[in-house]
Structures are given as structure tokens and as C-alpha cells.
PDB file of C-alpha atoms and ligand atoms in Angstrom:
ATOM      1  CA  MET A 108     -37.179 -73.348  41.597  1.00 66.00           C
ATOM      2  CA  THR A 109     -37.024 -69.860  40.122  1.00 86.00           C
ATOM      3  CA  GLU A 110     -35.070 -69.293  36.913  1.00 95.00           C
ATOM      4  CA  LYS A 111     -31.495 -68.108  37.439  1.00 98.00           C
ATOM      5  CA  THR A 112     -30.713 -64.550  36.436  1.00 98.00           C
ATOM      6  CA  LEU A 113     -28.194 -63.879  33.660  1.00 98.00           C
ATOM      7  CA  PHE A 114     -25.635 -62.840  36.263  1.00 98.00           C
ATOM      8  CA  GLN A 115     -26.182 -66.024  38.307  1.00 98.00           C
ATOM      9  CA  LYS A 116     -25.571 -68.056  35.139  1.00 98.00           C
ATOM     10  CA  ILE A 117     -22.322 -66.142  34.547  1.00 98.00           C
ATOM     11  CA  MET A 118     -21.241 -66.651  38.180  1.00 97.00           C
ATOM     12  CA  ASP A 119     -22.031 -70.367  37.885  1.00 98.00           C
ATOM     13  CA  ARG A 120     -20.035 -70.546  34.619  1.00 98.00           C
ATOM     14  CA  GLU A 121     -23.136 -71.548  32.684  1.00 98.00           C
ATOM     15  CA  GLU A 122     -22.765 -68.441  30.483  1.00 98.00           C
ATOM     16  CA  PRO A 123     -19.507 -66.796  29.417  1.00 98.00           C
ATOM     17  CA  GLY A 124     -18.346 -63.717  31.291  1.00 98.00           C
ATOM     18  CA  ASP A 125     -15.140 -61.752  31.758  1.00 98.00           C
ATOM     19  CA  ILE A 126     -14.827 -62.059  35.544  1.00 98.00           C
ATOM     20  CA  LEU A 127     -12.190 -59.787  37.100  1.00 98.00           C
ATOM     21  CA  TYR A 128     -12.808 -60.477  40.766  1.00 98.00           C
ATOM     22  CA  GLU A 129     -14.950 -62.731  42.933  1.00 98.00           C
ATOM     23  CA  ASP A 130     -15.412 -63.601  46.557  1.00 98.00           C
ATOM     24  CA  ASP A 131     -18.050 -65.327  48.663  1.00 98.00           C
ATOM     25  CA  ARG A 132     -20.455 -62.383  48.373  1.00 98.00           C
ATOM     26  CA  CYS A 133     -20.023 -60.861  44.914  1.00 98.00           C
ATOM     27  CA  VAL A 134     -18.495 -60.981  41.461  1.00 98.00           C
ATOM     28  CA  ALA A 135     -17.069 -58.183  39.276  1.00 98.00           C
ATOM     29  CA  LEU A 136     -17.262 -58.680  35.526  1.00 98.00           C
ATOM     30  CA  ARG A 137     -16.706 -56.552  32.456  1.00 98.00           C
ATOM     31  CA  ASP A 138     -19.864 -55.160  30.890  1.00 98.00           C
ATOM     32  CA  ILE A 139     -20.442 -56.728  27.477  1.00 98.00           C
ATOM     33  CA  ASN A 140     -21.442 -53.327  26.041  1.00 98.00           C
ATOM     34  CA  PRO A 141     -19.015 -50.903  27.703  1.00 98.00           C
ATOM     35  CA  GLN A 142     -20.031 -47.246  27.949  1.00 97.00           C
ATOM     36  CA  ALA A 143     -16.483 -46.086  28.738  1.00 98.00           C
ATOM     37  CA  PRO A 144     -12.943 -47.502  28.498  1.00 98.00           C
ATOM     38  CA  SER A 145     -13.559 -49.229  31.821  1.00 98.00           C
ATOM     39  CA  HIS A 146     -17.075 -50.534  32.573  1.00 98.00           C
ATOM     40  CA  VAL A 147     -17.369 -53.213  35.229  1.00 99.00           C
ATOM     41  CA  LEU A 148     -20.459 -54.613  36.962  1.00 99.00           C
ATOM     42  CA  VAL A 149     -20.214 -55.532  40.643  1.00 99.00           C
ATOM     43  CA  VAL A 150     -22.956 -58.065  41.326  1.00 99.00           C
ATOM     44  CA  PRO A 151     -23.933 -59.695  44.625  1.00 98.00           C
ATOM     45  CA  ARG A 152     -24.254 -63.475  44.548  1.00 98.00           C
ATOM     46  CA  LYS A 153     -27.627 -63.003  46.206  1.00 98.00           C
ATOM     47  CA  PRO A 154     -30.128 -62.388  43.377  1.00 98.00           C
ATOM     48  CA  ILE A 155     -31.824 -59.257  44.735  1.00 98.00           C
ATOM     49  CA  PRO A 156     -34.012 -58.053  41.842  1.00 98.00           C
ATOM     50  CA  THR A 157     -34.091 -54.292  42.494  1.00 98.00           C
ATOM     51  CA  LEU A 158     -32.901 -51.780  45.068  1.00 98.00           C
ATOM     52  CA  ASP A 159     -36.503 -51.661  46.292  1.00 98.00           C
ATOM     53  CA  ALA A 160     -36.179 -55.287  47.393  1.00 98.00           C
ATOM     54  CA  LEU A 161     -33.231 -54.568  49.724  1.00 98.00           C
ATOM     55  CA  THR A 162     -33.750 -55.370  53.386  1.00 98.00           C
ATOM     56  CA  GLU A 163     -31.845 -54.455  56.557  1.00 98.00           C
ATOM     57  CA  GLU A 164     -30.030 -57.761  56.248  1.00 98.00           C
ATOM     58  CA  ASP A 165     -28.521 -56.567  52.935  1.00 98.00           C
ATOM     59  CA  GLU A 166     -26.955 -53.429  54.411  1.00 98.00           C
ATOM     60  CA  PRO A 167     -23.424 -54.867  54.841  1.00 98.00           C
ATOM     61  CA  LEU A 168     -23.643 -56.545  51.448  1.00 98.00           C
ATOM     62  CA  VAL A 169     -24.315 -53.244  49.681  1.00 98.00           C
ATOM     63  CA  GLY A 170     -21.373 -51.642  51.493  1.00 98.00           C
ATOM     64  CA  HIS A 171     -19.221 -54.545  50.377  1.00 98.00           C
ATOM     65  CA  LEU A 172     -20.161 -53.917  46.730  1.00 98.00           C
ATOM     66  CA  PHE A 173     -18.810 -50.366  47.029  1.00 98.00           C
ATOM     67  CA  LEU A 174     -15.560 -51.544  48.622  1.00 98.00           C
ATOM     68  CA  VAL A 175     -15.088 -54.076  45.829  1.00 98.00           C
ATOM     69  CA  ALA A 176     -15.797 -51.308  43.295  1.00 98.00           C
ATOM     70  CA  GLN A 177     -13.091 -49.221  44.988  1.00 98.00           C
ATOM     71  CA  LYS A 178     -10.622 -52.114  44.665  1.00 98.00           C
ATOM     72  CA  VAL A 179     -11.478 -52.770  41.015  1.00 98.00           C
ATOM     73  CA  ALA A 180     -11.258 -49.029  40.226  1.00 98.00           C
ATOM     74  CA  ALA A 181      -7.717 -48.997  41.626  1.00 98.00           C
ATOM     75  CA  GLU A 182      -6.814 -52.083  39.594  1.00 98.00           C
ATOM     76  CA  GLU A 183      -8.276 -50.450  36.481  1.00 98.00           C
ATOM     77  CA  GLY A 184      -6.130 -47.367  37.132  1.00 98.00           C
ATOM     78  CA  LEU A 185      -9.098 -45.003  37.500  1.00 98.00           C
ATOM     79  CA  THR A 186      -7.075 -42.439  39.431  1.00 97.00           C
ATOM     80  CA  ASP A 187      -9.003 -39.463  38.014  1.00 97.00           C
ATOM     81  CA  GLY A 188     -12.400 -40.682  39.196  1.00 98.00           C
ATOM     82  CA  TYR A 189     -15.276 -42.870  38.121  1.00 98.00           C
ATOM     83  CA  ARG A 190     -19.033 -43.287  38.371  1.00 98.00           C
ATOM     84  CA  ALA A 191     -20.633 -45.903  40.599  1.00 98.00           C
ATOM     85  CA  VAL A 192     -24.263 -46.263  39.541  1.00 98.00           C
ATOM     86  CA  PHE A 193     -27.246 -48.525  40.146  1.00 98.00           C
ATOM     87  CA  ASN A 194     -30.023 -48.305  37.567  1.00 98.00           C
ATOM     88  CA  ASN A 195     -33.245 -49.076  39.404  1.00 98.00           C
ATOM     89  CA  GLY A 196     -36.500 -49.857  37.629  1.00 97.00           C
ATOM     90  CA  SER A 197     -37.845 -48.974  34.223  1.00 97.00           C
ATOM     91  CA  ASP A 198     -37.348 -45.192  34.301  1.00 97.00           C
ATOM     92  CA  ALA A 199     -33.667 -45.786  34.994  1.00 97.00           C
ATOM     93  CA  GLN A 200     -33.572 -48.446  32.251  1.00 97.00           C
ATOM     94  CA  GLN A 201     -32.628 -51.346  34.492  1.00 98.00           C
ATOM     95  CA  THR A 202     -32.565 -54.330  32.129  1.00 98.00           C
ATOM     96  CA  VAL A 203     -31.273 -57.172  34.321  1.00 98.00           C
ATOM     97  CA  ALA A 204     -33.411 -57.879  37.415  1.00 98.00           C
ATOM     98  CA  HIS A 205     -30.446 -58.670  39.671  1.00 98.00           C
ATOM     99  CA  ILE A 206     -28.949 -55.578  41.273  1.00 98.00           C
ATOM    100  CA  HIS A 207     -25.508 -54.550  40.032  1.00 98.00           C
ATOM    101  CA  LEU A 208     -23.249 -51.594  40.575  1.00 98.00           C
ATOM    102  CA  HIS A 209     -21.972 -50.092  37.322  1.00 98.00           C
ATOM    103  CA  LEU A 210     -18.365 -48.939  37.753  1.00 98.00           C
ATOM    104  CA  ILE A 211     -17.689 -46.650  34.797  1.00 98.00           C
ATOM    105  CA  GLY A 212     -14.488 -44.745  34.150  1.00 98.00           C
ATOM    106  CA  GLY A 213     -11.555 -43.938  31.933  1.00 98.00           C
ATOM    107  CA  ARG A 214     -13.077 -40.898  30.245  1.00 98.00           C
ATOM    108  CA  ARG A 215     -14.462 -37.497  31.210  1.00 97.00           C
ATOM    109  CA  MET A 216     -18.215 -37.732  31.784  1.00 96.00           C
ATOM    110  CA  SER A 217     -21.026 -35.237  31.589  1.00 96.00           C
ATOM    111  CA  TRP A 218     -23.759 -34.432  34.073  1.00 96.00           C
ATOM    112  CA  PRO A 219     -26.737 -34.777  34.215  1.00 95.00           C
ATOM    113  CA  PRO A 220     -26.866 -38.329  32.845  1.00 91.00           C
ATOM    114  CA  GLY A 221     -29.164 -38.969  29.876  1.00 85.00           C
TER     115      GLY A 221
HETATM  116  P1  LIG B 587     -28.859 -52.407  33.577  1.00 90.91           P
HETATM  117  O1  LIG B 587     -29.388 -51.901  32.260  1.00 90.91           O
HETATM  118  O2  LIG B 587     -28.531 -51.357  34.564  1.00 90.91           O
HETATM  119  O3  LIG B 587     -29.766 -53.495  34.127  1.00 90.91           O
HETATM  120  O4  LIG B 587     -27.468 -53.067  33.234  1.00 90.91           O
HETATM  121  C1  LIG B 587     -27.325 -54.326  32.653  1.00 90.91           C
HETATM  122  C2  LIG B 587     -25.961 -54.341  32.053  1.00 90.91           C
HETATM  123  O5  LIG B 587     -25.617 -55.683  31.775  1.00 90.91           O
HETATM  124  C3  LIG B 587     -25.868 -53.578  30.714  1.00 90.91           C
HETATM  125  O6  LIG B 587     -24.886 -52.545  30.843  1.00 90.91           O
HETATM  126  C4  LIG B 587     -25.476 -54.655  29.721  1.00 90.91           C
HETATM  127  O7  LIG B 587     -24.571 -54.191  28.739  1.00 90.91           O
HETATM  128  C5  LIG B 587     -24.844 -55.700  30.618  1.00 90.91           C
HETATM  129  N1  LIG B 587     -24.864 -57.053  30.107  1.00 90.91           N
HETATM  130  C6  LIG B 587     -25.886 -57.688  29.464  1.00 90.91           C
HETATM  131  N2  LIG B 587     -25.532 -58.946  29.167  1.00 90.91           N
HETATM  132  C7  LIG B 587     -24.264 -59.119  29.628  1.00 90.91           C
HETATM  133  C8  LIG B 587     -23.328 -60.206  29.616  1.00 90.91           C
HETATM  134  N3  LIG B 587     -23.645 -61.390  29.066  1.00 90.91           N
HETATM  135  N4  LIG B 587     -22.112 -60.010  30.175  1.00 90.91           N
HETATM  136  C9  LIG B 587     -21.789 -58.815  30.722  1.00 90.91           C
HETATM  137  N5  LIG B 587     -22.609 -57.761  30.765  1.00 90.91           N
HETATM  138  C10 LIG B 587     -23.832 -57.905  30.227  1.00 90.91           C
END
């Protein structure tokens, strides 16, 4: 059996995590190293390692992650906007090989990202 990812361990309550929302397809948890007043990760239960590993079958799942992000953003009071970002691969500094949507908000951001 392959080793569980960090996020699977958090979902399975084998590692601590500040879980804000969960359903049968995904979990939303606070990032341990927040980059803004509100920084939440929306993670599918399915351990897809990178965006490059997505298949047609995952299309509704990815849409679901965005709808959950929308719900969490409303609960976090992010009425003035937010970022919804996937880091993919080494150039983007993806560090956990289990795709996750970063929902970042609560401050004015700059563009382009660093
Ligand atoms: P990425 O670099 O895009 O792969 O994002 C991984 C994110 O996971 C980073 O923003 C980390 O701060 C965050 N992270 C790492 N360990 C934990 C943890 N135990 N609980 C919550 N977030 C974590």
C-alpha cells in the first residue's frame, strides 16, 4: 500500500489539523503557515498528486473544490475578494504531492505573484 499523504493523515485524524469543512469528496483546513489573515486549503479526499495527474473522471471533483472554496470564503467573510490558487510542480513550489486549492484572503494582494 502506498504511504498516505500528509493531507490524508489529517483527514483520517492521524495528524492534527484545523478542519473547517468536510464532505464525502473534500476537506477544507487552515494552512499551518498562513500567508494572509485567511488561508485555507481545500483538498480532495482522492490523493491526486499534481494537476498533471487529473483525468476526465476528476472534472466534477475539481469543480466541487471551487464551490467549497466559495462557501468557505463566504464563511470567512472575504467579501472584498480572494485568491484561489493551485501550486503545481517544482517551479510553482508545490510541496505536498496531493492537490489542494489555496484560498487566500483578508488583505490586499499584489500581482504578479512572487
Ligand atoms: P504547496 O506548497 O502548494 O504544496 O502547499 C502546501 C501547504 O501546506 C503550505 O502552504 C503549507 O504551509 C501547508 N501545510 C504544511 N503542513 C501542514 C499542516 N500540517 N497543516 C496545514 N497546512 C500545512
